[in-house]
């Protein structure tokens, strides 16, 4: 079993550099706005070791988070991180409100109707706007898109990895 303190949560991916002053372009995989606040620490994992970095600056540009790290002020310092994921230690995760979940808790859960009919497994979460959309991978069928709203998501049991849903008319078409 892994030590809880060393277990990491993915929060983003460095997709490119931006400019020449060490700024990186990050595709966010977290819905916590304050995750990239200057002073916060993030981790990059390479084959050799984990590198802990302190965020020096953060801004949003064209839907991406642009971040600089303390001590890395040149494009040559950060270019090697293109394509790498950013993590935090699990113990840095924020406390959530009741009926709120981390993405990693939902992805991989089995989905069934309130009548017990198995539908598939959550493979990803989309954040297109007002509410998240949970993507259910169904064996031999196209993916099912479930809006994260009370009318559809009836029960989430993280301990058993099971989500009960009530499908609205037309969802399975």
PDB file of C-alpha atoms in Angstrom:
ATOM      1  CA  UNK A   1       0.000   0.000   0.000  1.00  0.00           C
ATOM      2  CA  UNK A   2       1.243   3.486  -0.822  1.00  0.00           C
ATOM      3  CA  UNK A   3       1.985   6.035   1.880  1.00  0.00           C
ATOM      4  CA  UNK A   4      -0.864   8.603   1.833  1.00  0.00           C
ATOM      5  CA  UNK A   5       1.624  11.473   2.138  1.00  0.00           C
ATOM      6  CA  UNK A   6       3.407  10.496  -1.060  1.00  0.00           C
ATOM      7  CA  UNK A   7       0.296   9.765  -3.123  1.00  0.00           C
ATOM      8  CA  UNK A   8      -0.098  12.472  -5.766  1.00  0.00           C
ATOM      9  CA  UNK A   9      -3.074  14.030  -7.540  1.00  0.00           C
ATOM     10  CA  UNK A  10      -2.723  15.267 -11.119  1.00  0.00           C
ATOM     11  CA  UNK A  11      -3.776  18.930 -11.429  1.00  0.00           C
ATOM     12  CA  UNK A  12      -2.558  19.875 -14.897  1.00  0.00           C
ATOM     13  CA  UNK A  13      -0.282  19.250 -17.841  1.00  0.00           C
ATOM     14  CA  UNK A  14       2.419  21.521 -19.251  1.00  0.00           C
ATOM     15  CA  UNK A  15       1.488  21.713 -22.930  1.00  0.00           C
ATOM     16  CA  UNK A  16       4.035  24.283 -24.047  1.00  0.00           C
ATOM     17  CA  UNK A  17       6.304  27.151 -23.109  1.00  0.00           C
ATOM     18  CA  UNK A  18       5.104  30.746 -23.492  1.00  0.00           C
ATOM     19  CA  UNK A  19       7.530  33.507 -24.373  1.00  0.00           C
ATOM     20  CA  UNK A  20      11.201  33.398 -23.378  1.00  0.00           C
ATOM     21  CA  UNK A  21      11.053  34.224 -19.653  1.00  0.00           C
ATOM     22  CA  UNK A  22      10.301  30.745 -18.295  1.00  0.00           C
ATOM     23  CA  UNK A  23       6.509  30.867 -18.499  1.00  0.00           C
ATOM     24  CA  UNK A  24       4.719  27.559 -19.188  1.00  0.00           C
ATOM     25  CA  UNK A  25       1.274  26.982 -20.660  1.00  0.00           C
ATOM     26  CA  UNK A  26      -0.756  24.588 -18.502  1.00  0.00           C
ATOM     27  CA  UNK A  27      -3.919  22.679 -19.366  1.00  0.00           C
ATOM     28  CA  UNK A  28      -5.775  22.633 -16.051  1.00  0.00           C
ATOM     29  CA  UNK A  29      -7.162  19.308 -14.763  1.00  0.00           C
ATOM     30  CA  UNK A  30      -8.431  20.786 -11.507  1.00  0.00           C
ATOM     31  CA  UNK A  31     -11.467  22.908 -10.845  1.00  0.00           C
ATOM     32  CA  UNK A  32      -9.931  24.791  -7.915  1.00  0.00           C
ATOM     33  CA  UNK A  33      -9.255  28.339  -9.097  1.00  0.00           C
ATOM     34  CA  UNK A  34      -6.733  28.987  -6.312  1.00  0.00           C
ATOM     35  CA  UNK A  35      -4.633  25.891  -7.138  1.00  0.00           C
ATOM     36  CA  UNK A  36      -2.064  27.969  -9.085  1.00  0.00           C
ATOM     37  CA  UNK A  37      -1.799  30.873  -6.616  1.00  0.00           C
ATOM     38  CA  UNK A  38       1.784  32.226  -6.361  1.00  0.00           C
ATOM     39  CA  UNK A  39       3.538  30.602  -3.406  1.00  0.00           C
ATOM     40  CA  UNK A  40       1.774  27.244  -3.847  1.00  0.00           C
ATOM     41  CA  UNK A  41       3.923  24.215  -4.585  1.00  0.00           C
ATOM     42  CA  UNK A  42       3.462  21.716  -7.400  1.00  0.00           C
ATOM     43  CA  UNK A  43       5.377  18.573  -8.336  1.00  0.00           C
ATOM     44  CA  UNK A  44       6.742  17.404 -11.692  1.00  0.00           C
ATOM     45  CA  UNK A  45       7.573  13.700 -11.814  1.00  0.00           C
ATOM     46  CA  UNK A  46      10.344  12.530 -14.090  1.00  0.00           C
ATOM     47  CA  UNK A  47      11.931   9.088 -14.393  1.00  0.00           C
ATOM     48  CA  UNK A  48      14.761  10.133 -12.095  1.00  0.00           C
ATOM     49  CA  UNK A  49      12.939  11.988  -9.300  1.00  0.00           C
ATOM     50  CA  UNK A  50      10.143  14.293  -8.235  1.00  0.00           C
ATOM     51  CA  UNK A  51      10.848  18.011  -8.607  1.00  0.00           C
ATOM     52  CA  UNK A  52       8.946  20.349  -6.276  1.00  0.00           C
ATOM     53  CA  UNK A  53       8.413  23.813  -7.747  1.00  0.00           C
ATOM     54  CA  UNK A  54       7.031  26.983  -6.185  1.00  0.00           C
ATOM     55  CA  UNK A  55       4.657  29.027  -8.338  1.00  0.00           C
ATOM     56  CA  UNK A  56       6.023  32.543  -8.860  1.00  0.00           C
ATOM     57  CA  UNK A  57       3.292  34.001 -11.084  1.00  0.00           C
ATOM     58  CA  UNK A  58      -0.022  32.920 -12.600  1.00  0.00           C
ATOM     59  CA  UNK A  59      -2.378  34.370 -15.181  1.00  0.00           C
ATOM     60  CA  UNK A  60      -5.009  33.036 -17.543  1.00  0.00           C
ATOM     61  CA  UNK A  61      -4.576  33.534 -21.288  1.00  0.00           C
ATOM     62  CA  UNK A  62      -6.845  32.063 -24.012  1.00  0.00           C
ATOM     63  CA  UNK A  63      -8.242  29.386 -21.697  1.00  0.00           C
ATOM     64  CA  UNK A  64      -4.861  28.197 -20.425  1.00  0.00           C
ATOM     65  CA  UNK A  65      -3.059  28.865 -17.164  1.00  0.00           C
ATOM     66  CA  UNK A  66       0.296  30.586 -17.724  1.00  0.00           C
ATOM     67  CA  UNK A  67       2.669  29.937 -14.830  1.00  0.00           C
ATOM     68  CA  UNK A  68       6.241  30.787 -13.874  1.00  0.00           C
ATOM     69  CA  UNK A  69       8.202  29.003 -11.165  1.00  0.00           C
ATOM     70  CA  UNK A  70      10.619  30.555  -8.658  1.00  0.00           C
ATOM     71  CA  UNK A  71      14.202  30.214  -9.889  1.00  0.00           C
ATOM     72  CA  UNK A  72      13.256  29.346 -13.481  1.00  0.00           C
ATOM     73  CA  UNK A  73      13.317  32.559 -15.525  1.00  0.00           C
ATOM     74  CA  UNK A  74      14.385  31.369 -18.965  1.00  0.00           C
ATOM     75  CA  UNK A  75      12.698  29.275 -21.660  1.00  0.00           C
ATOM     76  CA  UNK A  76      15.726  26.934 -21.590  1.00  0.00           C
ATOM     77  CA  UNK A  77      15.041  26.146 -17.911  1.00  0.00           C
ATOM     78  CA  UNK A  78      11.469  24.968 -18.540  1.00  0.00           C
ATOM     79  CA  UNK A  79      11.459  23.572 -22.086  1.00  0.00           C
ATOM     80  CA  UNK A  80      12.347  20.089 -20.802  1.00  0.00           C
ATOM     81  CA  UNK A  81       9.019  19.954 -18.929  1.00  0.00           C
ATOM     82  CA  UNK A  82       6.814  20.192 -22.051  1.00  0.00           C
ATOM     83  CA  UNK A  83       4.296  17.331 -22.028  1.00  0.00           C
ATOM     84  CA  UNK A  84       4.800  16.590 -18.327  1.00  0.00           C
ATOM     85  CA  UNK A  85       2.048  16.518 -15.736  1.00  0.00           C
ATOM     86  CA  UNK A  86       1.790  18.713 -12.643  1.00  0.00           C
ATOM     87  CA  UNK A  87       0.803  17.120  -9.340  1.00  0.00           C
ATOM     88  CA  UNK A  88       0.176  18.021  -5.735  1.00  0.00           C
ATOM     89  CA  UNK A  89       0.581  15.729  -2.745  1.00  0.00           C
ATOM     90  CA  UNK A  90      -2.748  14.226  -1.762  1.00  0.00           C
ATOM     91  CA  UNK A  91      -2.404  15.843   1.679  1.00  0.00           C
ATOM     92  CA  UNK A  92      -2.452  19.296  -0.046  1.00  0.00           C
ATOM     93  CA  UNK A  93      -5.960  18.618  -1.364  1.00  0.00           C
ATOM     94  CA  UNK A  94      -8.595  21.056  -0.155  1.00  0.00           C
ATOM     95  CA  UNK A  95     -11.515  19.960   1.988  1.00  0.00           C
ATOM     96  CA  UNK A  96     -14.668  19.694  -0.079  1.00  0.00           C
ATOM     97  CA  UNK A  97     -18.236  20.657   0.676  1.00  0.00           C
ATOM     98  CA  UNK A  98     -20.814  17.917   1.172  1.00  0.00           C
ATOM     99  CA  UNK A  99     -21.842  16.280  -2.143  1.00  0.00           C
ATOM    100  CA  UNK A 100     -18.685  17.577  -3.868  1.00  0.00           C
ATOM    101  CA  UNK A 101     -16.027  15.204  -5.189  1.00  0.00           C
ATOM    102  CA  UNK A 102     -12.529  15.227  -6.591  1.00  0.00           C
ATOM    103  CA  UNK A 103     -12.258  14.138 -10.217  1.00  0.00           C
ATOM    104  CA  UNK A 104     -10.012  11.216  -9.235  1.00  0.00           C
ATOM    105  CA  UNK A 105     -12.755   9.911  -6.920  1.00  0.00           C
ATOM    106  CA  UNK A 106     -15.346   9.863  -9.736  1.00  0.00           C
ATOM    107  CA  UNK A 107     -13.259   8.603 -12.663  1.00  0.00           C
ATOM    108  CA  UNK A 108     -13.388   4.799 -12.681  1.00  0.00           C
ATOM    109  CA  UNK A 109     -16.694   4.535 -10.781  1.00  0.00           C
ATOM    110  CA  UNK A 110     -19.336   2.122 -12.063  1.00  0.00           C
ATOM    111  CA  UNK A 111     -22.574   3.743 -13.194  1.00  0.00           C
ATOM    112  CA  UNK A 112     -25.968   2.091 -12.888  1.00  0.00           C
ATOM    113  CA  UNK A 113     -29.567   3.195 -13.108  1.00  0.00           C
ATOM    114  CA  UNK A 114     -31.639   3.514  -9.934  1.00  0.00           C
ATOM    115  CA  UNK A 115     -33.217   0.187 -11.033  1.00  0.00           C
ATOM    116  CA  UNK A 116     -29.764  -1.468 -10.926  1.00  0.00           C
ATOM    117  CA  UNK A 117     -29.069  -1.703 -14.677  1.00  0.00           C
ATOM    118  CA  UNK A 118     -25.303  -1.418 -15.305  1.00  0.00           C
ATOM    119  CA  UNK A 119     -24.438   1.356 -17.779  1.00  0.00           C
ATOM    120  CA  UNK A 120     -20.630   1.498 -17.761  1.00  0.00           C
ATOM    121  CA  UNK A 121     -17.752   3.307 -16.089  1.00  0.00           C
ATOM    122  CA  UNK A 122     -16.853   7.008 -15.769  1.00  0.00           C
ATOM    123  CA  UNK A 123     -13.833   7.583 -18.035  1.00  0.00           C
ATOM    124  CA  UNK A 124     -13.494  11.379 -17.864  1.00  0.00           C
ATOM    125  CA  UNK A 125     -15.089  14.592 -16.681  1.00  0.00           C
ATOM    126  CA  UNK A 126     -15.749  17.537 -18.979  1.00  0.00           C
ATOM    127  CA  UNK A 127     -16.257  21.108 -17.743  1.00  0.00           C
ATOM    128  CA  UNK A 128     -18.033  22.825 -20.633  1.00  0.00           C
ATOM    129  CA  UNK A 129     -19.887  25.469 -18.644  1.00  0.00           C
ATOM    130  CA  UNK A 130     -22.584  25.636 -15.988  1.00  0.00           C
ATOM    131  CA  UNK A 131     -22.072  22.084 -14.726  1.00  0.00           C
ATOM    132  CA  UNK A 132     -19.639  19.226 -15.235  1.00  0.00           C
ATOM    133  CA  UNK A 133     -20.475  16.397 -17.617  1.00  0.00           C
ATOM    134  CA  UNK A 134     -19.475  12.869 -16.634  1.00  0.00           C
ATOM    135  CA  UNK A 135     -18.517  10.675 -19.612  1.00  0.00           C
ATOM    136  CA  UNK A 136     -19.591   7.040 -19.202  1.00  0.00           C
ATOM    137  CA  UNK A 137     -17.779   4.459 -21.309  1.00  0.00           C
ATOM    138  CA  UNK A 138     -20.289   1.769 -22.250  1.00  0.00           C
ATOM    139  CA  UNK A 139     -19.165  -1.642 -23.521  1.00  0.00           C
ATOM    140  CA  UNK A 140     -19.834  -1.891 -27.270  1.00  0.00           C
ATOM    141  CA  UNK A 141     -21.790   1.373 -27.382  1.00  0.00           C
ATOM    142  CA  UNK A 142     -21.020   5.065 -27.766  1.00  0.00           C
ATOM    143  CA  UNK A 143     -20.196   7.049 -24.642  1.00  0.00           C
ATOM    144  CA  UNK A 144     -23.049   8.341 -22.489  1.00  0.00           C
ATOM    145  CA  UNK A 145     -22.836  11.966 -21.332  1.00  0.00           C
ATOM    146  CA  UNK A 146     -24.314  12.632 -17.881  1.00  0.00           C
ATOM    147  CA  UNK A 147     -24.746  16.216 -16.666  1.00  0.00           C
ATOM    148  CA  UNK A 148     -23.782  16.527 -13.000  1.00  0.00           C
ATOM    149  CA  UNK A 149     -27.208  17.736 -11.832  1.00  0.00           C
ATOM    150  CA  UNK A 150     -29.572  16.526  -9.098  1.00  0.00           C
ATOM    151  CA  UNK A 151     -32.183  15.333 -11.621  1.00  0.00           C
ATOM    152  CA  UNK A 152     -29.690  12.834 -13.082  1.00  0.00           C
ATOM    153  CA  UNK A 153     -27.065  11.941 -10.441  1.00  0.00           C
ATOM    154  CA  UNK A 154     -29.041  10.355  -7.609  1.00  0.00           C
ATOM    155  CA  UNK A 155     -26.364   8.754  -5.424  1.00  0.00           C
ATOM    156  CA  UNK A 156     -22.558   8.730  -5.359  1.00  0.00           C
ATOM    157  CA  UNK A 157     -20.918   6.099  -3.158  1.00  0.00           C
ATOM    158  CA  UNK A 158     -17.165   6.675  -3.289  1.00  0.00           C
ATOM    159  CA  UNK A 159     -16.482   3.756  -0.904  1.00  0.00           C
ATOM    160  CA  UNK A 160     -18.024   1.181  -3.263  1.00  0.00           C
ATOM    161  CA  UNK A 161     -17.195   3.099  -6.448  1.00  0.00           C
ATOM    162  CA  UNK A 162     -20.829   3.121  -7.541  1.00  0.00           C
ATOM    163  CA  UNK A 163     -22.944   5.949  -8.933  1.00  0.00           C
ATOM    164  CA  UNK A 164     -26.724   5.641  -9.311  1.00  0.00           C
ATOM    165  CA  UNK A 165     -28.389   7.735 -11.990  1.00  0.00           C
ATOM    166  CA  UNK A 166     -31.867   8.448 -13.276  1.00  0.00           C
ATOM    167  CA  UNK A 167     -31.740   8.890 -17.019  1.00  0.00           C
ATOM    168  CA  UNK A 168     -33.798  11.639 -18.610  1.00  0.00           C
ATOM    169  CA  UNK A 169     -35.782  10.948 -21.751  1.00  0.00           C
ATOM    170  CA  UNK A 170     -33.576  10.766 -24.846  1.00  0.00           C
ATOM    171  CA  UNK A 171     -30.249  10.275 -23.018  1.00  0.00           C
ATOM    172  CA  UNK A 172     -29.633   6.775 -24.390  1.00  0.00           C
ATOM    173  CA  UNK A 173     -30.524   7.605 -28.010  1.00  0.00           C
TER     174      UNK A 173
END
